[in-house]
XYZ file of N, CA and C in Angstrom:
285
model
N 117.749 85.074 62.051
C 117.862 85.953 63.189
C 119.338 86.164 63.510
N 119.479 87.082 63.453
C 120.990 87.742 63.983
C 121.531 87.713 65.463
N 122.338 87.351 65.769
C 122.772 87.673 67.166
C 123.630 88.416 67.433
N 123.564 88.729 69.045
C 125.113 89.585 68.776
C 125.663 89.163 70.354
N 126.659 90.463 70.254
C 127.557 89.086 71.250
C 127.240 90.027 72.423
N 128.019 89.543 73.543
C 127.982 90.502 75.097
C 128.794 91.188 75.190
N 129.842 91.609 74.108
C 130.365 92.837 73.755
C 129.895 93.800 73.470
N 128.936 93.583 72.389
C 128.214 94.311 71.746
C 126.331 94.829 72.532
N 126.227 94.099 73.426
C 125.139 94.359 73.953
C 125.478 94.865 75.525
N 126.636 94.927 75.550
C 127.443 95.660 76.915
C 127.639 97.456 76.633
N 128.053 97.230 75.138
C 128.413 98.731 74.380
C 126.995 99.334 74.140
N 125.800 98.839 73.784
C 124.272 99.225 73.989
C 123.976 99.508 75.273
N 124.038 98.877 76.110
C 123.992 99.110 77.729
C 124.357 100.709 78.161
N 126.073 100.250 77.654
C 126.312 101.850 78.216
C 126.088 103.077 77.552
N 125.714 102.797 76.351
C 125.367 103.550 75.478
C 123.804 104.395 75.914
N 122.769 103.054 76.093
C 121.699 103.501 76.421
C 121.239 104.602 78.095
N 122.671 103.939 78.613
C 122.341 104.430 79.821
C 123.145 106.107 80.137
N 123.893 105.886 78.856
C 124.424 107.375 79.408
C 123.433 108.166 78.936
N 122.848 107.565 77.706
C 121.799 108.965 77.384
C 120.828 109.311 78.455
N 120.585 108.312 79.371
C 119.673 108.793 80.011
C 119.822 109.545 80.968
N 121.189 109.006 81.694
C 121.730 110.344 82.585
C 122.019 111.418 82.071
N 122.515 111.869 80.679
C 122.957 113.308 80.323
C 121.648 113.668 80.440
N 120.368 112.839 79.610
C 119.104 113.831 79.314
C 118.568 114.460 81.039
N 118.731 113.667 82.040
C 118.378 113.843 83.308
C 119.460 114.866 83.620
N 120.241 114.816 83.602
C 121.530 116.430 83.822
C 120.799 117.508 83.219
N 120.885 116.938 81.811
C 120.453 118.618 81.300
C 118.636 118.682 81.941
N 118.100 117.819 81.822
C 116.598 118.289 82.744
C 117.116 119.007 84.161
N 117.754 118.652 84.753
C 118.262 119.146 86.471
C 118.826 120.237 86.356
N 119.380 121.047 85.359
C 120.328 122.038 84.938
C 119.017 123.149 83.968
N 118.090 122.738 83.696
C 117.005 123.576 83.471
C 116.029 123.576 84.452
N 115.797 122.869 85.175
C 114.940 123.405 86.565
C 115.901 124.323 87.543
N 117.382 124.328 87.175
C 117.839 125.211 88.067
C 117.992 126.497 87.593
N 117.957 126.507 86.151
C 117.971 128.086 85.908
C 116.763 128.900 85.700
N 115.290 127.729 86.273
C 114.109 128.523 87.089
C 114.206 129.202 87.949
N 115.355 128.412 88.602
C 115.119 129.489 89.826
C 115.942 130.877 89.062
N 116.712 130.983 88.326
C 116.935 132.532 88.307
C 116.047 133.069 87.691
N 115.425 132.555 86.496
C 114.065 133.206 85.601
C 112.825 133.605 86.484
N 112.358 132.988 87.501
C 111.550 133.386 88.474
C 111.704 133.557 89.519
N 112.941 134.173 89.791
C 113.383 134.407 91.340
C 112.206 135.544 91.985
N 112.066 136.465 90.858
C 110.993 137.965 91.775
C 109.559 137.298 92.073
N 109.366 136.542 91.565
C 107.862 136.018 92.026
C 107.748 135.415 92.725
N 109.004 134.491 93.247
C 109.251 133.173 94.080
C 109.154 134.545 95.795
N 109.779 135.719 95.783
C 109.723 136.231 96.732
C 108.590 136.856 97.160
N 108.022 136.997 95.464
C 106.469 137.774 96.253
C 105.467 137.042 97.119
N 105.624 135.574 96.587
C 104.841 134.208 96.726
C 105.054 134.342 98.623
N 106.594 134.726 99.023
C 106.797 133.968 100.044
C 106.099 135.154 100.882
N 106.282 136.622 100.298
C 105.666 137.321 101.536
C 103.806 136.812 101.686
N 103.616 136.646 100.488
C 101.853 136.337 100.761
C 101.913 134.846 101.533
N 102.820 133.976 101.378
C 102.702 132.683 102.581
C 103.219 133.321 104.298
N 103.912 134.565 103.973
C 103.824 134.909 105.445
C 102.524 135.164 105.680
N 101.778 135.869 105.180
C 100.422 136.748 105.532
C 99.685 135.510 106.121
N 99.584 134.415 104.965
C 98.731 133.257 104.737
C 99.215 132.590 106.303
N 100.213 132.248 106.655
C 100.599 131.733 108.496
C 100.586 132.194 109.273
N 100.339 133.648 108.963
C 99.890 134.298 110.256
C 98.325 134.172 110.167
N 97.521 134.264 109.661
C 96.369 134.043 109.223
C 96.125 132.744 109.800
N 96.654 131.652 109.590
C 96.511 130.487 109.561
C 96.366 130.132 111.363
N 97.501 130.788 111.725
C 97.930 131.135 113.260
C 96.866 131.260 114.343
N 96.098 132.425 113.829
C 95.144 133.170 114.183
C 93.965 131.973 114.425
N 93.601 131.626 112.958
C 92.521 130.639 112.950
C 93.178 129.528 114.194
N 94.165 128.791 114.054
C 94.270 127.683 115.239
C 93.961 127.771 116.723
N 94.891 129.297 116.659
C 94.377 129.887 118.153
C 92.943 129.811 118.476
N 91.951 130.339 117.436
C 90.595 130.899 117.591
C 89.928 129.184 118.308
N 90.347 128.019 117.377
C 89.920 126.562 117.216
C 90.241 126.448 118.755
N 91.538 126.597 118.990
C 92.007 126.365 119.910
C 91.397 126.596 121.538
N 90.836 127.723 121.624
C 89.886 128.228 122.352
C 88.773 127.689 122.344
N 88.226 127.802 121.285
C 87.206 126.962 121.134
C 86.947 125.588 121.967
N 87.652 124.752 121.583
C 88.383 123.938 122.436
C 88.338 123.781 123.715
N 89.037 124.939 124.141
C 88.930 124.539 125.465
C 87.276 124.876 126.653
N 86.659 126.068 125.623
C 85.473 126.080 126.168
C 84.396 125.117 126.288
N 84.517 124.199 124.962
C 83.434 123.069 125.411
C 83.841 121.987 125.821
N 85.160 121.736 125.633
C 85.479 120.909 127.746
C 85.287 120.915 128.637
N 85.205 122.704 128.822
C 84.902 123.308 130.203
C 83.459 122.676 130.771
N 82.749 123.079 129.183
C 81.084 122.849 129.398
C 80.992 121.591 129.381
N 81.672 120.405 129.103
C 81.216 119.160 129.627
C 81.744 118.713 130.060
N 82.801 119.369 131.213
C 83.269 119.207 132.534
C 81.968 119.518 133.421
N 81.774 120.806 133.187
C 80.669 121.225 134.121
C 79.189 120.659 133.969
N 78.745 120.500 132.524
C 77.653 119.596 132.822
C 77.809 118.384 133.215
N 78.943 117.670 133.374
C 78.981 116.207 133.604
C 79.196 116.390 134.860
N 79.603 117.273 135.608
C 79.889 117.355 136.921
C 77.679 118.069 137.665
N 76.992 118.957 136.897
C 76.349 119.382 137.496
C 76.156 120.292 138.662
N 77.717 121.614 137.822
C 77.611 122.228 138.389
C 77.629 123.537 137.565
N 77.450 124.726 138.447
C 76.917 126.127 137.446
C 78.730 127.023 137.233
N 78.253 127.400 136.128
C 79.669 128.020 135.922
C 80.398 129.035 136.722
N 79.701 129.640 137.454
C 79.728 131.305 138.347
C 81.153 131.309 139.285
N 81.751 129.727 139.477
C 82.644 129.468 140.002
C 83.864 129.151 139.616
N 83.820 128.866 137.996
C 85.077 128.663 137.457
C 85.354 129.692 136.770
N 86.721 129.876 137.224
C 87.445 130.479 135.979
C 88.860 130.363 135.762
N 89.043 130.460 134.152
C 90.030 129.851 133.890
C 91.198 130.758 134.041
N 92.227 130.781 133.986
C 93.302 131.580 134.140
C 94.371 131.828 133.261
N 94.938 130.368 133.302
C 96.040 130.162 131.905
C 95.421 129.117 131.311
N 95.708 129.302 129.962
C 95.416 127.539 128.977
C 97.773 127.276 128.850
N 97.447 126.313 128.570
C 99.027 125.780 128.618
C 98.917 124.155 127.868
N 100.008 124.318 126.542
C 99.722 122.746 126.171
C 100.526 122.055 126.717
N 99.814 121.018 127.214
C 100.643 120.013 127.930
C 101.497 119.195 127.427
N 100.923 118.501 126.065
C 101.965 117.887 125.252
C 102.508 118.126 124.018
C-alpha cells in the first residue's frame, strides 16, 4: 500500500475543490443566461399571475363575506333573536 504525504493530499484537496466551485460558476452562469433566452415568456407568465391575483382577490373577498355572515347567524341564533334588526354597515379587519 502506498502512501502519500499531506503535501500531496493538501494539493488533491485543492484540486478537488476548485473543480467543484468552477463546475458550480459555470452552472450559476447558465441559469443566468435563462433569463435572457426566456425573458418574453417570463413576461407573459407575469401578466397571467396578474389576472390569476386579481382573481384570487376576488375569491378571498367572496370567503371573506361569507364569513362574516355566518357569525352574524350564530350571533343571532345564540342570542335568539330575529334578524329584521341588524344591520351591518362596515366590515373592517381588526387585526
Amino acid at each position: 500500500m502506498e502512501s502519500i504525504t499531506i503535501l500531496q493530499s493538501l494539493k488533491i484537496t485543492f484540486l478537488s475543490m476548485s473543480i467543484v466551485f468552477i463546475s458550480l460558476f459555470v452552472i450559476s452562469q447558465i441559469l443566468e443566461l435563462f433569463k435572457f433566452v426566456f425573458y418574453k415568456k417570463e413576461l407573459e407568465t407575469a401578466a397571467t399571475v396578474a389576472e390569476n391575483n386579481e382573481y384570487k382577490e376576488i375569491k378571498e373577498l367572496d370567503e371573506e363575506l361569507d364569513l362574516v355572515a355566518a357569525l352574524t347567524a350564530a350571533v343571532l341564533a345564540s342570542n335568539n333573536q330575529n334578524n329584521a334588526k341588524l344591520r351591518i354597515k362596515s366590515i373592517k379587519r381588526v387585526a
